[in-house]
Amino acid sequence: MSDNSALKNGLTATAQELPLFSTAAQILTPSDAKIANYIAAHLESFMAMTISDLARSIEVSEITISRFCKKLELPGLQALKITLSKELNTPNPFLTNDLTPKDNVREITEKLFANIQDGLQNSLSLLDFGTLEEAAHAIYKASRLMFFGYGNSATVCHDIATRFVRLAKSCEFTSDPHQQMTLASICDSRCVIVAVSYSGSSVQLLSALQTASENGATIILITSHKNSPASRLADHTLIGIGPEVRHNSESSVSRLIHMAIGDVLYTRVSFMQKGLFEENLQKMREGISTLKS
């Protein structure tokens, strides 16, 4: 990727290729973006720099750099270096296979499949397995599940809701903001809301989640932005992020990654109630068989 491409929230394309920076893009100030862009462009020399060296090179204060690290949920510059080193263990993290109008169908297929594979691998490194386990237990204990999402995220919600119905859970899916607010208004501590949002910043979704949280519901968020406004309302935030792809919405890749996270939750919960799951599965097969010729 070239840094000549358009900036995203102040981050250059090179900085966006680093998951640590791209997932925090929404909360970065112009000064933060300046730091991230410099580090991304000078990774090798950065690893040998002190905080004073870095501050001098970027022309910012040392305290600005310290605050930047805190925004990334890191204690300091050394932790930032260690985290980036781990991300860079794999070649070209978040390097995208950009589509072009000249691509034939084979090239489009190969590039899209490669982006999905890369997105899944990078999301695997970002996911907190403890949070995944906690989210699965919350769903297992819930008496009622609600699934909220808009646009492309709504298709993910619908897919996940359809799966959990198989576990004899009370599941309600809606992409209508008025219905979401209605459900949020009448939920209680026995309810779990699974919200899917690429940006985690939809005003209508935030309003519904705020109401649900005030009523005691547990909120599970599947998103591509760790520090989004929605993540601050969620009890459990699960990160899945696909690479940015020109000539194609990045959400097409992220949507599949978010579905994969939903599959992990569904599989884990089904193992928690294995007997019931197998019994329901047999009943479903018998029922569906009557619809076949």
PDB file of C-alpha atoms in Angstrom:
ATOM      1  CA  MET A   1       0.000   0.000   0.000  1.00  0.00           C
ATOM      2  CA  SER A   2       1.166   3.516  -0.723  1.00  0.00           C
ATOM      3  CA  ASP A   3       0.926   6.395   1.726  1.00  0.00           C
ATOM      4  CA  ASN A   4      -0.410   8.453  -1.179  1.00  0.00           C
ATOM      5  CA  SER A   5      -3.836   6.886  -0.638  1.00  0.00           C
ATOM      6  CA  ALA A   6      -6.455   8.791   1.375  1.00  0.00           C
ATOM      7  CA  LEU A   7      -5.979   9.016   5.111  1.00  0.00           C
ATOM      8  CA  LYS A   8      -8.447   7.282   7.422  1.00  0.00           C
ATOM      9  CA  ASN A   9      -9.017   9.216  10.649  1.00  0.00           C
ATOM     10  CA  GLY A  10      -5.622  10.806  10.066  1.00  0.00           C
ATOM     11  CA  LEU A  11      -3.780   7.485   9.653  1.00  0.00           C
ATOM     12  CA  THR A  12      -1.739   6.786   6.538  1.00  0.00           C
ATOM     13  CA  ALA A  13      -2.234   3.527   4.658  1.00  0.00           C
ATOM     14  CA  THR A  14       0.989   2.181   6.205  1.00  0.00           C
ATOM     15  CA  ALA A  15      -0.269   2.917   9.725  1.00  0.00           C
ATOM     16  CA  GLN A  16      -3.629   1.303   8.898  1.00  0.00           C
ATOM     17  CA  GLU A  17      -1.823  -1.929   8.086  1.00  0.00           C
ATOM     18  CA  LEU A  18      -0.921  -2.282  11.785  1.00  0.00           C
ATOM     19  CA  PRO A  19      -3.913  -3.699  13.721  1.00  0.00           C
ATOM     20  CA  LEU A  20      -2.789  -1.942  16.915  1.00  0.00           C
ATOM     21  CA  PHE A  21      -3.286   1.441  15.248  1.00  0.00           C
ATOM     22  CA  SER A  22      -6.190   0.664  12.896  1.00  0.00           C
ATOM     23  CA  THR A  23      -8.443  -0.692  15.666  1.00  0.00           C
ATOM     24  CA  ALA A  24      -7.889   2.485  17.701  1.00  0.00           C
ATOM     25  CA  ALA A  25      -8.291   4.905  14.782  1.00  0.00           C
ATOM     26  CA  GLN A  26     -11.567   6.378  16.011  1.00  0.00           C
ATOM     27  CA  ILE A  27     -10.145   7.708  19.268  1.00  0.00           C
ATOM     28  CA  LEU A  28      -6.854   9.096  17.960  1.00  0.00           C
ATOM     29  CA  THR A  29      -6.324  12.849  17.944  1.00  0.00           C
ATOM     30  CA  PRO A  30      -4.315  14.535  15.144  1.00  0.00           C
ATOM     31  CA  SER A  31      -1.251  14.403  17.433  1.00  0.00           C
ATOM     32  CA  ASP A  32      -1.819  10.684  18.064  1.00  0.00           C
ATOM     33  CA  ALA A  33      -2.150  10.029  14.333  1.00  0.00           C
ATOM     34  CA  LYS A  34       1.086  11.920  13.756  1.00  0.00           C
ATOM     35  CA  ILE A  35       2.856   9.594  16.199  1.00  0.00           C
ATOM     36  CA  ALA A  36       1.311   6.446  14.693  1.00  0.00           C
ATOM     37  CA  ASN A  37       2.171   7.545  11.138  1.00  0.00           C
ATOM     38  CA  TYR A  38       5.783   8.249  12.072  1.00  0.00           C
ATOM     39  CA  ILE A  39       6.211   4.918  13.856  1.00  0.00           C
ATOM     40  CA  ALA A  40       4.633   2.989  10.963  1.00  0.00           C
ATOM     41  CA  ALA A  41       6.966   4.708   8.478  1.00  0.00           C
ATOM     42  CA  HIS A  42      10.118   4.195  10.605  1.00  0.00           C
ATOM     43  CA  LEU A  43       9.511   0.858  12.343  1.00  0.00           C
ATOM     44  CA  GLU A  44      13.104  -0.354  12.292  1.00  0.00           C
ATOM     45  CA  SER A  45      14.647   2.822  13.721  1.00  0.00           C
ATOM     46  CA  PHE A  46      11.733   3.279  16.140  1.00  0.00           C
ATOM     47  CA  MET A  47      12.598   0.029  17.928  1.00  0.00           C
ATOM     48  CA  ALA A  48      15.918   1.559  19.040  1.00  0.00           C
ATOM     49  CA  MET A  49      14.498   4.946  20.095  1.00  0.00           C
ATOM     50  CA  THR A  50      13.980   6.296  23.590  1.00  0.00           C
ATOM     51  CA  ILE A  51      10.875   8.350  24.331  1.00  0.00           C
ATOM     52  CA  SER A  52      13.046  11.482  24.094  1.00  0.00           C
ATOM     53  CA  ASP A  53      14.361  10.426  20.663  1.00  0.00           C
ATOM     54  CA  LEU A  54      10.838   9.823  19.417  1.00  0.00           C
ATOM     55  CA  ALA A  55       9.487  13.091  20.803  1.00  0.00           C
ATOM     56  CA  ARG A  56      12.312  15.016  19.136  1.00  0.00           C
ATOM     57  CA  SER A  57      11.845  13.272  15.795  1.00  0.00           C
ATOM     58  CA  ILE A  58       8.089  13.871  15.673  1.00  0.00           C
ATOM     59  CA  GLU A  59       8.241  17.283  17.368  1.00  0.00           C
ATOM     60  CA  VAL A  60       5.748  16.444  20.092  1.00  0.00           C
ATOM     61  CA  SER A  61       6.105  16.321  23.859  1.00  0.00           C
ATOM     62  CA  GLU A  62       7.042  13.184  25.755  1.00  0.00           C
ATOM     63  CA  ILE A  63       3.771  13.371  27.657  1.00  0.00           C
ATOM     64  CA  THR A  64       1.877  13.304  24.338  1.00  0.00           C
ATOM     65  CA  ILE A  65       3.624  10.033  23.510  1.00  0.00           C
ATOM     66  CA  SER A  66       2.831   8.626  26.958  1.00  0.00           C
ATOM     67  CA  ARG A  67      -0.834   9.525  26.527  1.00  0.00           C
ATOM     68  CA  PHE A  68      -0.794   7.916  23.076  1.00  0.00           C
ATOM     69  CA  CYS A  69       0.414   4.650  24.635  1.00  0.00           C
ATOM     70  CA  LYS A  70      -2.294   4.843  27.319  1.00  0.00           C
ATOM     71  CA  LYS A  71      -4.968   5.250  24.617  1.00  0.00           C
ATOM     72  CA  LEU A  72      -3.745   1.980  23.127  1.00  0.00           C
ATOM     73  CA  GLU A  73      -4.155   0.446  26.621  1.00  0.00           C
ATOM     74  CA  LEU A  74      -0.392   0.082  26.979  1.00  0.00           C
ATOM     75  CA  PRO A  75       1.623   1.259  30.016  1.00  0.00           C
ATOM     76  CA  GLY A  76       4.382   2.897  28.008  1.00  0.00           C
ATOM     77  CA  LEU A  77       6.727   2.999  25.048  1.00  0.00           C
ATOM     78  CA  GLN A  78       8.441  -0.295  25.844  1.00  0.00           C
ATOM     79  CA  ALA A  79       5.102  -2.114  25.873  1.00  0.00           C
ATOM     80  CA  LEU A  80       4.265  -0.466  22.543  1.00  0.00           C
ATOM     81  CA  LYS A  81       7.497  -1.802  21.034  1.00  0.00           C
ATOM     82  CA  ILE A  82       6.825  -5.322  22.354  1.00  0.00           C
ATOM     83  CA  THR A  83       3.251  -5.324  21.019  1.00  0.00           C
ATOM     84  CA  LEU A  84       4.335  -4.113  17.583  1.00  0.00           C
ATOM     85  CA  SER A  85       7.117  -6.719  17.498  1.00  0.00           C
ATOM     86  CA  LYS A  86       4.546  -9.452  18.099  1.00  0.00           C
ATOM     87  CA  GLU A  87       2.318  -8.117  15.322  1.00  0.00           C
ATOM     88  CA  LEU A  88       5.257  -8.014  12.931  1.00  0.00           C
ATOM     89  CA  ASN A  89       6.235 -11.644  13.514  1.00  0.00           C
ATOM     90  CA  THR A  90       4.047 -12.530  10.537  1.00  0.00           C
ATOM     91  CA  PRO A  91       5.064 -11.069   7.180  1.00  0.00           C
ATOM     92  CA  ASN A  92       3.150  -8.010   5.954  1.00  0.00           C
ATOM     93  CA  PRO A  93       0.430  -7.821   8.630  1.00  0.00           C
ATOM     94  CA  PHE A  94      -2.801  -6.476   7.190  1.00  0.00           C
ATOM     95  CA  LEU A  95      -1.307  -6.177   3.710  1.00  0.00           C
ATOM     96  CA  THR A  96      -4.275  -6.090   1.360  1.00  0.00           C
ATOM     97  CA  ASN A  97      -4.754  -7.557  -2.079  1.00  0.00           C
ATOM     98  CA  ASP A  98      -6.463  -4.577  -3.674  1.00  0.00           C
ATOM     99  CA  LEU A  99      -8.966  -5.181  -6.440  1.00  0.00           C
ATOM    100  CA  THR A 100      -8.768  -3.289  -9.721  1.00  0.00           C
ATOM    101  CA  PRO A 101     -11.336  -2.907 -12.516  1.00  0.00           C
ATOM    102  CA  LYS A 102      -8.920  -4.783 -14.788  1.00  0.00           C
ATOM    103  CA  ASP A 103      -8.971  -7.939 -12.654  1.00  0.00           C
ATOM    104  CA  ASN A 104     -10.508 -11.005 -14.259  1.00  0.00           C
ATOM    105  CA  VAL A 105     -12.801 -13.309 -12.277  1.00  0.00           C
ATOM    106  CA  ARG A 106      -9.917 -15.570 -11.206  1.00  0.00           C
ATOM    107  CA  GLU A 107      -7.892 -12.611  -9.897  1.00  0.00           C
ATOM    108  CA  ILE A 108     -10.915 -11.188  -8.070  1.00  0.00           C
ATOM    109  CA  THR A 109     -11.576 -14.567  -6.461  1.00  0.00           C
ATOM    110  CA  GLU A 110      -7.951 -15.106  -5.438  1.00  0.00           C
ATOM    111  CA  LYS A 111      -7.632 -11.605  -3.965  1.00  0.00           C
ATOM    112  CA  LEU A 112     -10.907 -11.733  -2.046  1.00  0.00           C
ATOM    113  CA  PHE A 113     -10.146 -15.184  -0.658  1.00  0.00           C
ATOM    114  CA  ALA A 114      -6.648 -14.045   0.359  1.00  0.00           C
ATOM    115  CA  ASN A 115      -8.098 -10.989   2.128  1.00  0.00           C
ATOM    116  CA  ILE A 116     -10.565 -13.163   4.026  1.00  0.00           C
ATOM    117  CA  GLN A 117      -7.765 -15.496   5.057  1.00  0.00           C
ATOM    118  CA  ASP A 118      -5.528 -12.612   6.156  1.00  0.00           C
ATOM    119  CA  GLY A 119      -8.395 -10.965   8.031  1.00  0.00           C
ATOM    120  CA  LEU A 120      -9.205 -14.157   9.923  1.00  0.00           C
ATOM    121  CA  GLN A 121      -5.554 -14.688  10.834  1.00  0.00           C
ATOM    122  CA  ASN A 122      -5.097 -11.127  12.074  1.00  0.00           C
ATOM    123  CA  SER A 123      -8.393 -11.223  13.966  1.00  0.00           C
ATOM    124  CA  LEU A 124      -7.189 -14.408  15.661  1.00  0.00           C
ATOM    125  CA  SER A 125      -4.284 -12.410  17.079  1.00  0.00           C
ATOM    126  CA  LEU A 126      -6.605  -9.624  18.285  1.00  0.00           C
ATOM    127  CA  LEU A 127      -9.311 -11.737  19.961  1.00  0.00           C
ATOM    128  CA  ASP A 128      -9.293 -12.055  23.736  1.00  0.00           C
ATOM    129  CA  PHE A 129     -10.147 -15.687  24.442  1.00  0.00           C
ATOM    130  CA  GLY A 130     -11.066 -14.924  28.050  1.00  0.00           C
ATOM    131  CA  THR A 131     -13.645 -12.425  26.803  1.00  0.00           C
ATOM    132  CA  LEU A 132     -14.934 -14.994  24.300  1.00  0.00           C
ATOM    133  CA  GLU A 133     -15.415 -17.518  27.105  1.00  0.00           C
ATOM    134  CA  GLU A 134     -17.186 -14.947  29.300  1.00  0.00           C
ATOM    135  CA  ALA A 135     -19.482 -13.969  26.424  1.00  0.00           C
ATOM    136  CA  ALA A 136     -20.357 -17.617  25.759  1.00  0.00           C
ATOM    137  CA  HIS A 137     -21.221 -18.172  29.447  1.00  0.00           C
ATOM    138  CA  ALA A 138     -23.410 -15.061  29.452  1.00  0.00           C
ATOM    139  CA  ILE A 139     -25.344 -16.422  26.451  1.00  0.00           C
ATOM    140  CA  TYR A 140     -25.601 -19.868  28.051  1.00  0.00           C
ATOM    141  CA  LYS A 141     -27.159 -18.393  31.206  1.00  0.00           C
ATOM    142  CA  ALA A 142     -29.459 -15.939  29.415  1.00  0.00           C
ATOM    143  CA  SER A 143     -33.207 -16.506  29.325  1.00  0.00           C
ATOM    144  CA  ARG A 144     -33.598 -14.182  26.346  1.00  0.00           C
ATOM    145  CA  LEU A 145     -31.275 -13.190  23.503  1.00  0.00           C
ATOM    146  CA  MET A 146     -31.627 -10.067  21.366  1.00  0.00           C
ATOM    147  CA  PHE A 147     -29.597  -9.305  18.252  1.00  0.00           C
ATOM    148  CA  PHE A 148     -29.111  -5.708  17.046  1.00  0.00           C
ATOM    149  CA  GLY A 149     -27.413  -4.503  13.864  1.00  0.00           C
ATOM    150  CA  TYR A 150     -27.853  -2.296  10.803  1.00  0.00           C
ATOM    151  CA  GLY A 151     -26.997  -2.717   7.117  1.00  0.00           C
ATOM    152  CA  ASN A 152     -24.344  -5.374   6.489  1.00  0.00           C
ATOM    153  CA  SER A 153     -24.123  -5.998  10.226  1.00  0.00           C
ATOM    154  CA  ALA A 154     -27.818  -6.901  10.240  1.00  0.00           C
ATOM    155  CA  THR A 155     -27.102  -9.889   7.996  1.00  0.00           C
ATOM    156  CA  VAL A 156     -24.527 -11.093  10.527  1.00  0.00           C
ATOM    157  CA  CYS A 157     -27.003 -10.665  13.397  1.00  0.00           C
ATOM    158  CA  HIS A 158     -29.687 -12.576  11.540  1.00  0.00           C
ATOM    159  CA  ASP A 159     -27.279 -15.435  10.809  1.00  0.00           C
ATOM    160  CA  ILE A 160     -26.178 -15.683  14.463  1.00  0.00           C
ATOM    161  CA  ALA A 161     -29.764 -15.457  15.771  1.00  0.00           C
ATOM    162  CA  THR A 162     -30.858 -18.255  13.430  1.00  0.00           C
ATOM    163  CA  ARG A 163     -28.153 -20.497  14.867  1.00  0.00           C
ATOM    164  CA  PHE A 164     -29.009 -19.862  18.506  1.00  0.00           C
ATOM    165  CA  VAL A 165     -32.665 -20.719  17.911  1.00  0.00           C
ATOM    166  CA  ARG A 166     -31.408 -24.313  17.549  1.00  0.00           C
ATOM    167  CA  LEU A 167     -30.433 -24.236  21.220  1.00  0.00           C
ATOM    168  CA  ALA A 168     -34.052 -23.543  22.229  1.00  0.00           C
ATOM    169  CA  LYS A 169     -33.134 -20.016  23.237  1.00  0.00           C
ATOM    170  CA  SER A 170     -35.649 -17.189  23.021  1.00  0.00           C
ATOM    171  CA  CYS A 171     -34.077 -15.168  20.197  1.00  0.00           C
ATOM    172  CA  GLU A 172     -35.217 -11.855  18.750  1.00  0.00           C
ATOM    173  CA  PHE A 173     -33.488 -10.128  15.851  1.00  0.00           C
ATOM    174  CA  THR A 174     -34.245  -6.654  14.575  1.00  0.00           C
ATOM    175  CA  SER A 175     -32.530  -4.042  12.448  1.00  0.00           C
ATOM    176  CA  ASP A 176     -35.248  -1.462  13.106  1.00  0.00           C
ATOM    177  CA  PRO A 177     -34.102   1.291  15.525  1.00  0.00           C
ATOM    178  CA  HIS A 178     -37.575   1.758  17.019  1.00  0.00           C
ATOM    179  CA  GLN A 179     -37.948  -1.970  17.716  1.00  0.00           C
ATOM    180  CA  GLN A 180     -34.429  -2.079  19.146  1.00  0.00           C
ATOM    181  CA  MET A 181     -35.294   0.709  21.561  1.00  0.00           C
ATOM    182  CA  THR A 182     -38.567  -1.033  22.458  1.00  0.00           C
ATOM    183  CA  LEU A 183     -36.752  -4.266  23.289  1.00  0.00           C
ATOM    184  CA  ALA A 184     -33.998  -2.401  25.146  1.00  0.00           C
ATOM    185  CA  SER A 185     -36.624  -0.610  27.254  1.00  0.00           C
ATOM    186  CA  ILE A 186     -38.220  -3.832  28.504  1.00  0.00           C
ATOM    187  CA  CYS A 187     -35.139  -6.013  28.978  1.00  0.00           C
ATOM    188  CA  ASP A 188     -33.652  -6.948  32.361  1.00  0.00           C
ATOM    189  CA  SER A 189     -30.670  -8.724  33.908  1.00  0.00           C
ATOM    190  CA  ARG A 190     -31.734 -12.046  32.366  1.00  0.00           C
ATOM    191  CA  CYS A 191     -31.337 -10.627  28.849  1.00  0.00           C
ATOM    192  CA  VAL A 192     -28.245 -10.646  26.648  1.00  0.00           C
ATOM    193  CA  ILE A 193     -27.948  -8.322  23.671  1.00  0.00           C
ATOM    194  CA  VAL A 194     -25.540  -9.304  20.898  1.00  0.00           C
ATOM    195  CA  ALA A 195     -24.801  -6.177  18.874  1.00  0.00           C
ATOM    196  CA  VAL A 196     -22.810  -6.256  15.645  1.00  0.00           C
ATOM    197  CA  SER A 197     -21.387  -2.989  14.342  1.00  0.00           C
ATOM    198  CA  TYR A 198     -18.371  -2.483  12.092  1.00  0.00           C
ATOM    199  CA  SER A 199     -17.700   1.034  13.419  1.00  0.00           C
ATOM    200  CA  GLY A 200     -19.399   0.789  16.813  1.00  0.00           C
ATOM    201  CA  SER A 201     -20.485   4.401  16.453  1.00  0.00           C
ATOM    202  CA  SER A 202     -24.069   4.338  15.152  1.00  0.00           C
ATOM    203  CA  VAL A 203     -26.018   6.892  17.204  1.00  0.00           C
ATOM    204  CA  GLN A 204     -29.242   4.855  17.124  1.00  0.00           C
ATOM    205  CA  LEU A 205     -27.493   1.675  18.206  1.00  0.00           C
ATOM    206  CA  LEU A 206     -25.699   3.521  21.017  1.00  0.00           C
ATOM    207  CA  SER A 207     -28.994   4.866  22.285  1.00  0.00           C
ATOM    208  CA  ALA A 208     -30.535   1.375  22.432  1.00  0.00           C
ATOM    209  CA  LEU A 209     -27.454  -0.127  24.093  1.00  0.00           C
ATOM    210  CA  GLN A 210     -27.378   2.650  26.689  1.00  0.00           C
ATOM    211  CA  THR A 211     -31.006   1.944  27.594  1.00  0.00           C
ATOM    212  CA  ALA A 212     -30.424  -1.817  27.736  1.00  0.00           C
ATOM    213  CA  SER A 213     -27.368  -1.343  29.948  1.00  0.00           C
ATOM    214  CA  GLU A 214     -29.324   0.854  32.364  1.00  0.00           C
ATOM    215  CA  ASN A 215     -31.930  -1.932  32.590  1.00  0.00           C
ATOM    216  CA  GLY A 216     -29.279  -4.483  33.582  1.00  0.00           C
ATOM    217  CA  ALA A 217     -28.880  -6.388  30.316  1.00  0.00           C
ATOM    218  CA  THR A 218     -25.527  -7.905  29.394  1.00  0.00           C
ATOM    219  CA  ILE A 219     -24.148  -6.508  26.133  1.00  0.00           C
ATOM    220  CA  ILE A 220     -21.866  -8.443  23.794  1.00  0.00           C
ATOM    221  CA  LEU A 221     -20.394  -6.357  20.969  1.00  0.00           C
ATOM    222  CA  ILE A 222     -18.809  -7.744  17.803  1.00  0.00           C
ATOM    223  CA  THR A 223     -16.966  -4.912  16.063  1.00  0.00           C
ATOM    224  CA  SER A 224     -13.867  -3.861  14.153  1.00  0.00           C
ATOM    225  CA  HIS A 225     -13.025  -0.939  16.429  1.00  0.00           C
ATOM    226  CA  LYS A 226     -11.820  -1.766  19.912  1.00  0.00           C
ATOM    227  CA  ASN A 227     -12.188   1.737  21.346  1.00  0.00           C
ATOM    228  CA  SER A 228     -15.486   2.679  19.718  1.00  0.00           C
ATOM    229  CA  PRO A 229     -18.302   4.341  21.696  1.00  0.00           C
ATOM    230  CA  ALA A 230     -20.263   1.057  21.627  1.00  0.00           C
ATOM    231  CA  SER A 231     -17.357  -0.846  23.165  1.00  0.00           C
ATOM    232  CA  ARG A 232     -17.504   1.469  26.181  1.00  0.00           C
ATOM    233  CA  LEU A 233     -21.109   0.373  26.749  1.00  0.00           C
ATOM    234  CA  ALA A 234     -20.445  -3.335  26.163  1.00  0.00           C
ATOM    235  CA  ASP A 235     -19.688  -5.879  28.869  1.00  0.00           C
ATOM    236  CA  HIS A 236     -17.784  -8.045  26.375  1.00  0.00           C
ATOM    237  CA  THR A 237     -16.172  -6.662  23.197  1.00  0.00           C
ATOM    238  CA  LEU A 238     -14.974  -9.055  20.483  1.00  0.00           C
ATOM    239  CA  ILE A 239     -12.721  -7.647  17.756  1.00  0.00           C
ATOM    240  CA  GLY A 240     -12.739  -8.897  14.178  1.00  0.00           C
ATOM    241  CA  ILE A 241     -11.198  -6.753  11.481  1.00  0.00           C
ATOM    242  CA  GLY A 242     -10.720  -7.269   7.764  1.00  0.00           C
ATOM    243  CA  PRO A 243      -8.213  -5.392   5.586  1.00  0.00           C
ATOM    244  CA  GLU A 244      -9.227  -2.241   3.763  1.00  0.00           C
ATOM    245  CA  VAL A 245      -9.801  -3.041   0.091  1.00  0.00           C
ATOM    246  CA  ARG A 246     -10.130  -0.399  -2.586  1.00  0.00           C
ATOM    247  CA  HIS A 247     -12.916  -0.898  -5.186  1.00  0.00           C
ATOM    248  CA  ASN A 248     -14.774  -3.058  -2.664  1.00  0.00           C
ATOM    249  CA  SER A 249     -16.322  -2.323   0.697  1.00  0.00           C
ATOM    250  CA  GLU A 250     -14.118  -3.526   3.539  1.00  0.00           C
ATOM    251  CA  SER A 251     -17.308  -4.658   5.246  1.00  0.00           C
ATOM    252  CA  SER A 252     -17.621  -7.595   2.845  1.00  0.00           C
ATOM    253  CA  VAL A 253     -14.548  -9.144   4.450  1.00  0.00           C
ATOM    254  CA  SER A 254     -15.284  -7.930   7.976  1.00  0.00           C
ATOM    255  CA  ARG A 255     -18.838  -9.287   7.695  1.00  0.00           C
ATOM    256  CA  LEU A 256     -17.514 -12.819   7.171  1.00  0.00           C
ATOM    257  CA  ILE A 257     -15.050 -12.397  10.043  1.00  0.00           C
ATOM    258  CA  HIS A 258     -17.842 -11.222  12.353  1.00  0.00           C
ATOM    259  CA  MET A 259     -19.897 -14.254  11.300  1.00  0.00           C
ATOM    260  CA  ALA A 260     -16.944 -16.481  12.194  1.00  0.00           C
ATOM    261  CA  ILE A 261     -16.861 -14.962  15.687  1.00  0.00           C
ATOM    262  CA  GLY A 262     -20.596 -15.668  15.969  1.00  0.00           C
ATOM    263  CA  ASP A 263     -19.902 -19.280  14.965  1.00  0.00           C
ATOM    264  CA  VAL A 264     -17.301 -19.577  17.747  1.00  0.00           C
ATOM    265  CA  LEU A 265     -19.824 -18.340  20.319  1.00  0.00           C
ATOM    266  CA  TYR A 266     -22.532 -20.666  19.004  1.00  0.00           C
ATOM    267  CA  THR A 267     -20.222 -23.710  18.997  1.00  0.00           C
ATOM    268  CA  ARG A 268     -18.957 -23.010  22.514  1.00  0.00           C
ATOM    269  CA  VAL A 269     -22.485 -22.621  23.913  1.00  0.00           C
ATOM    270  CA  SER A 270     -23.704 -25.738  22.090  1.00  0.00           C
ATOM    271  CA  PHE A 271     -20.930 -27.743  23.793  1.00  0.00           C
ATOM    272  CA  MET A 272     -22.096 -26.400  27.165  1.00  0.00           C
ATOM    273  CA  GLN A 273     -25.498 -28.015  26.581  1.00  0.00           C
ATOM    274  CA  LYS A 274     -24.454 -30.861  24.321  1.00  0.00           C
ATOM    275  CA  GLY A 275     -27.360 -33.194  25.158  1.00  0.00           C
ATOM    276  CA  LEU A 276     -30.019 -30.571  24.445  1.00  0.00           C
ATOM    277  CA  PHE A 277     -28.270 -29.474  21.279  1.00  0.00           C
ATOM    278  CA  GLU A 278     -28.156 -33.027  19.866  1.00  0.00           C
ATOM    279  CA  GLU A 279     -31.786 -33.623  20.815  1.00  0.00           C
ATOM    280  CA  ASN A 280     -32.914 -30.393  19.139  1.00  0.00           C
ATOM    281  CA  LEU A 281     -30.801 -31.093  16.075  1.00  0.00           C
ATOM    282  CA  GLN A 282     -32.495 -34.462  15.610  1.00  0.00           C
ATOM    283  CA  LYS A 283     -35.939 -32.857  15.980  1.00  0.00           C
ATOM    284  CA  MET A 284     -35.010 -30.209  13.390  1.00  0.00           C
ATOM    285  CA  ARG A 285     -33.797 -32.815  10.903  1.00  0.00           C
ATOM    286  CA  GLU A 286     -37.031 -34.766  11.302  1.00  0.00           C
ATOM    287  CA  GLY A 287     -39.093 -31.608  10.872  1.00  0.00           C
ATOM    288  CA  ILE A 288     -37.172 -30.372   7.825  1.00  0.00           C
ATOM    289  CA  SER A 289     -37.367 -33.818   6.196  1.00  0.00           C
ATOM    290  CA  THR A 290     -41.137 -33.369   5.851  1.00  0.00           C
ATOM    291  CA  LEU A 291     -40.493 -30.372   3.598  1.00  0.00           C
ATOM    292  CA  LYS A 292     -38.368 -32.340   1.149  1.00  0.00           C
ATOM    293  CA  SER A 293     -39.718 -34.222  -1.837  1.00  0.00           C
TER     294      SER A 293
END
